[in-house]
mmCIF file of C-alpha atoms in Angstrom:
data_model
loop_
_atom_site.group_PDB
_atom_site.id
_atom_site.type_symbol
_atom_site.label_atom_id
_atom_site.label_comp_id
_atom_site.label_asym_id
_atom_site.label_seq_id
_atom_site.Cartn_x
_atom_site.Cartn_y
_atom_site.Cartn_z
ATOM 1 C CA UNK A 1 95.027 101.865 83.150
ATOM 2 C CA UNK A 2 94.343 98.373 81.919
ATOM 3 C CA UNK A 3 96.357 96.870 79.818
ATOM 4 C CA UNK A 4 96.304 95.543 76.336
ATOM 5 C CA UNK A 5 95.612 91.970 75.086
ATOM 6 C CA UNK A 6 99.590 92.196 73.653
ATOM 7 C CA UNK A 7 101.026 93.579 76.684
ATOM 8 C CA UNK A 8 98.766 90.631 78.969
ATOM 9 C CA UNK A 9 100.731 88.294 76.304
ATOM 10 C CA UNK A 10 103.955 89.112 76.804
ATOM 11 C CA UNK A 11 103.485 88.986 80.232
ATOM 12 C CA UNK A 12 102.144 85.675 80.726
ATOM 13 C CA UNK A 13 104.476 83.645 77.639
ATOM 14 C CA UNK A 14 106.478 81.493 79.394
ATOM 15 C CA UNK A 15 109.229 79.927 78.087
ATOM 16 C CA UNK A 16 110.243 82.241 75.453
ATOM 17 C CA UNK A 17 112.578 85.288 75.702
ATOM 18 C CA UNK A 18 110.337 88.795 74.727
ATOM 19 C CA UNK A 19 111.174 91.664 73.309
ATOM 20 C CA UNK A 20 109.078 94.748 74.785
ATOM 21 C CA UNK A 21 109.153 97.465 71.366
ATOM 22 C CA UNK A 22 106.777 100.452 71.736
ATOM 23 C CA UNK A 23 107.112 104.212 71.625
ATOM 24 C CA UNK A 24 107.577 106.582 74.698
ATOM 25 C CA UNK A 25 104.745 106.421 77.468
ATOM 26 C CA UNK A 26 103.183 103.159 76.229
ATOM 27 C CA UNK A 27 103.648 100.946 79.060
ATOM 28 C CA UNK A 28 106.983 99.196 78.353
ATOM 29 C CA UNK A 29 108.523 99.674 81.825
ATOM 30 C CA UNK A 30 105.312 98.577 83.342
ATOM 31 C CA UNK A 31 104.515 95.111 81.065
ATOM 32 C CA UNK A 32 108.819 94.392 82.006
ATOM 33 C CA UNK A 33 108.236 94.771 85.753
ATOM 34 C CA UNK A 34 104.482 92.994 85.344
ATOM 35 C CA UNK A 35 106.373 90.259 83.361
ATOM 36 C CA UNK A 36 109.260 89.512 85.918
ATOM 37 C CA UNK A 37 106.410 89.874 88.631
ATOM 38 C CA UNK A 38 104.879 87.167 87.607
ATOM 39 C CA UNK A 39 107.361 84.804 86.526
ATOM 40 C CA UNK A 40 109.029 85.129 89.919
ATOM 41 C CA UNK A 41 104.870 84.718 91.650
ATOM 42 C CA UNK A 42 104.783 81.861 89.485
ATOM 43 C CA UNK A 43 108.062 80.146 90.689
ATOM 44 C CA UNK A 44 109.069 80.229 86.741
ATOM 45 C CA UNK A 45 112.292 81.679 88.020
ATOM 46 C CA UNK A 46 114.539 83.392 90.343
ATOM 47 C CA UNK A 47 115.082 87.306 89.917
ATOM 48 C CA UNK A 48 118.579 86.123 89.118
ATOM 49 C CA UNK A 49 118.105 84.310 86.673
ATOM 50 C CA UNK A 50 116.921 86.619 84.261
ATOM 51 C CA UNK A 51 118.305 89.023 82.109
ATOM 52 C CA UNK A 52 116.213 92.710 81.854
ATOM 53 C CA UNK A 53 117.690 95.138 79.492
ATOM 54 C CA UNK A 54 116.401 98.598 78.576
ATOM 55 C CA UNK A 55 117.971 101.337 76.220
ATOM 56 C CA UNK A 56 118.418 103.998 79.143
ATOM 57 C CA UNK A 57 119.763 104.257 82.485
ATOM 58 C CA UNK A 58 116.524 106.082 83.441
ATOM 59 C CA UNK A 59 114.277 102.863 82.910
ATOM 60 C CA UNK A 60 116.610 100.496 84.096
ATOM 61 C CA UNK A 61 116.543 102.157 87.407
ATOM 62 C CA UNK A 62 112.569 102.566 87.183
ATOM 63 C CA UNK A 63 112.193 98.644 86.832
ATOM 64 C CA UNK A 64 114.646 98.161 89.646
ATOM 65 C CA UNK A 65 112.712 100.733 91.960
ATOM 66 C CA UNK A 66 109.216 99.081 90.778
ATOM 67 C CA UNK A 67 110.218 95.515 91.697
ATOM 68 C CA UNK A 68 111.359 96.858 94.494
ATOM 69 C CA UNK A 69 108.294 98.610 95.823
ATOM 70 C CA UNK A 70 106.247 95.363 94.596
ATOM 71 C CA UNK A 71 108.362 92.747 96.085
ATOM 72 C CA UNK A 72 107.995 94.441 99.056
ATOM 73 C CA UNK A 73 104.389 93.894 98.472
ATOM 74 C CA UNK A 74 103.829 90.563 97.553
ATOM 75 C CA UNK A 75 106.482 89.826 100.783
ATOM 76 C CA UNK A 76 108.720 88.440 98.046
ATOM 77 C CA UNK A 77 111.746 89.359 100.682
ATOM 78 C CA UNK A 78 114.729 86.905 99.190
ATOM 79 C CA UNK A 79 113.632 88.461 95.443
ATOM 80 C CA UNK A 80 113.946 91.838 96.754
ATOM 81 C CA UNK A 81 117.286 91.119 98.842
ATOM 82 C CA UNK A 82 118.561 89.351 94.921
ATOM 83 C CA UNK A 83 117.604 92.411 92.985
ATOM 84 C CA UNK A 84 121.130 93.917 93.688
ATOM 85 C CA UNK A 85 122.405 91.179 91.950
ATOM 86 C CA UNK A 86 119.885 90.929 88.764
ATOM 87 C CA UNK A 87 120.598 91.554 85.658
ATOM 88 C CA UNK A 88 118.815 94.507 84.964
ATOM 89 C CA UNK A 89 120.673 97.090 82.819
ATOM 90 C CA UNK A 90 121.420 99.123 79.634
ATOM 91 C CA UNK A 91 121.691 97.062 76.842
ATOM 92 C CA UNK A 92 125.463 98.979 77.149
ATOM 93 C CA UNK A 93 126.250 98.186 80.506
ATOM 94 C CA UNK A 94 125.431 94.345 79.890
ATOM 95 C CA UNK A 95 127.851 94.263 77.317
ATOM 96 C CA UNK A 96 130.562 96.144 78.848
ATOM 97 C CA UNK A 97 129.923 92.998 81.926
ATOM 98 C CA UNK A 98 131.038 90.820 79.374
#
C-alpha cells in the first residue's frame, strides 16, 4: 500500500519531534518504523538517540521486530545490535524509567 502525502511528511521532517495520531489499522506503526528508517539511512541520528513511544505493548514490540527485520536489510548491523538499548516503549514504561 502506498502511503499518504501526510504519512511521506512525517517521515521525511527532520528536525522536529512528530506525533503519529490515527485510528486502528491506518499505518501508524508502519510511518514510526519508515520514519526511524530513514533518519538512521540518512545519518540524522543514531537508533539511540531517539525516543519511540506507542500506547501498547503490542506496537512497541511490532516497531522493535520491524526495525529489526529492516536493519537487517539495509545491513544496518551496529543499529540493529543498539535496538536493545533504544528507547522504544509504552508511553508507561518510559515514565516508570524515569
Amino acid at each position: 500500500m502506498a502511503l499518504t502525502q501526510s504519512q511521506k511528511r512525517a517521515i521525511q521532517a527532520i528536525d522536529k519531534n512528530i506525533l503519529v495520531s490515527a485510528g486502528a489499522g491506518t499505518g501508524k506503526t508502519r510511518v514510526l518504523v519508515e520514519r526511524v528508517l530513514h533518519l538512521l539511512k540518512s545519518q540524522r541520528a543514531a537508533i539511540t538517540e531517539l525516543l519511540v513511544l506507542t500506547f501498547t505493548e503490542k506496537a512497541a514490540n511490532e516497531i522493535k521486530v520491524r526495525l529489526s527485520d529492516n536493519l537487517h536489510k539495509l545491513g544496518l548491523e551496529r543499529s540493529r545490535q543498539d535496538l536493545e538499548k533504544a528507547a522504544i516503549s509504552t508511553f508507561h514504561g518510559f515514565a516508570s524509567r524515569l
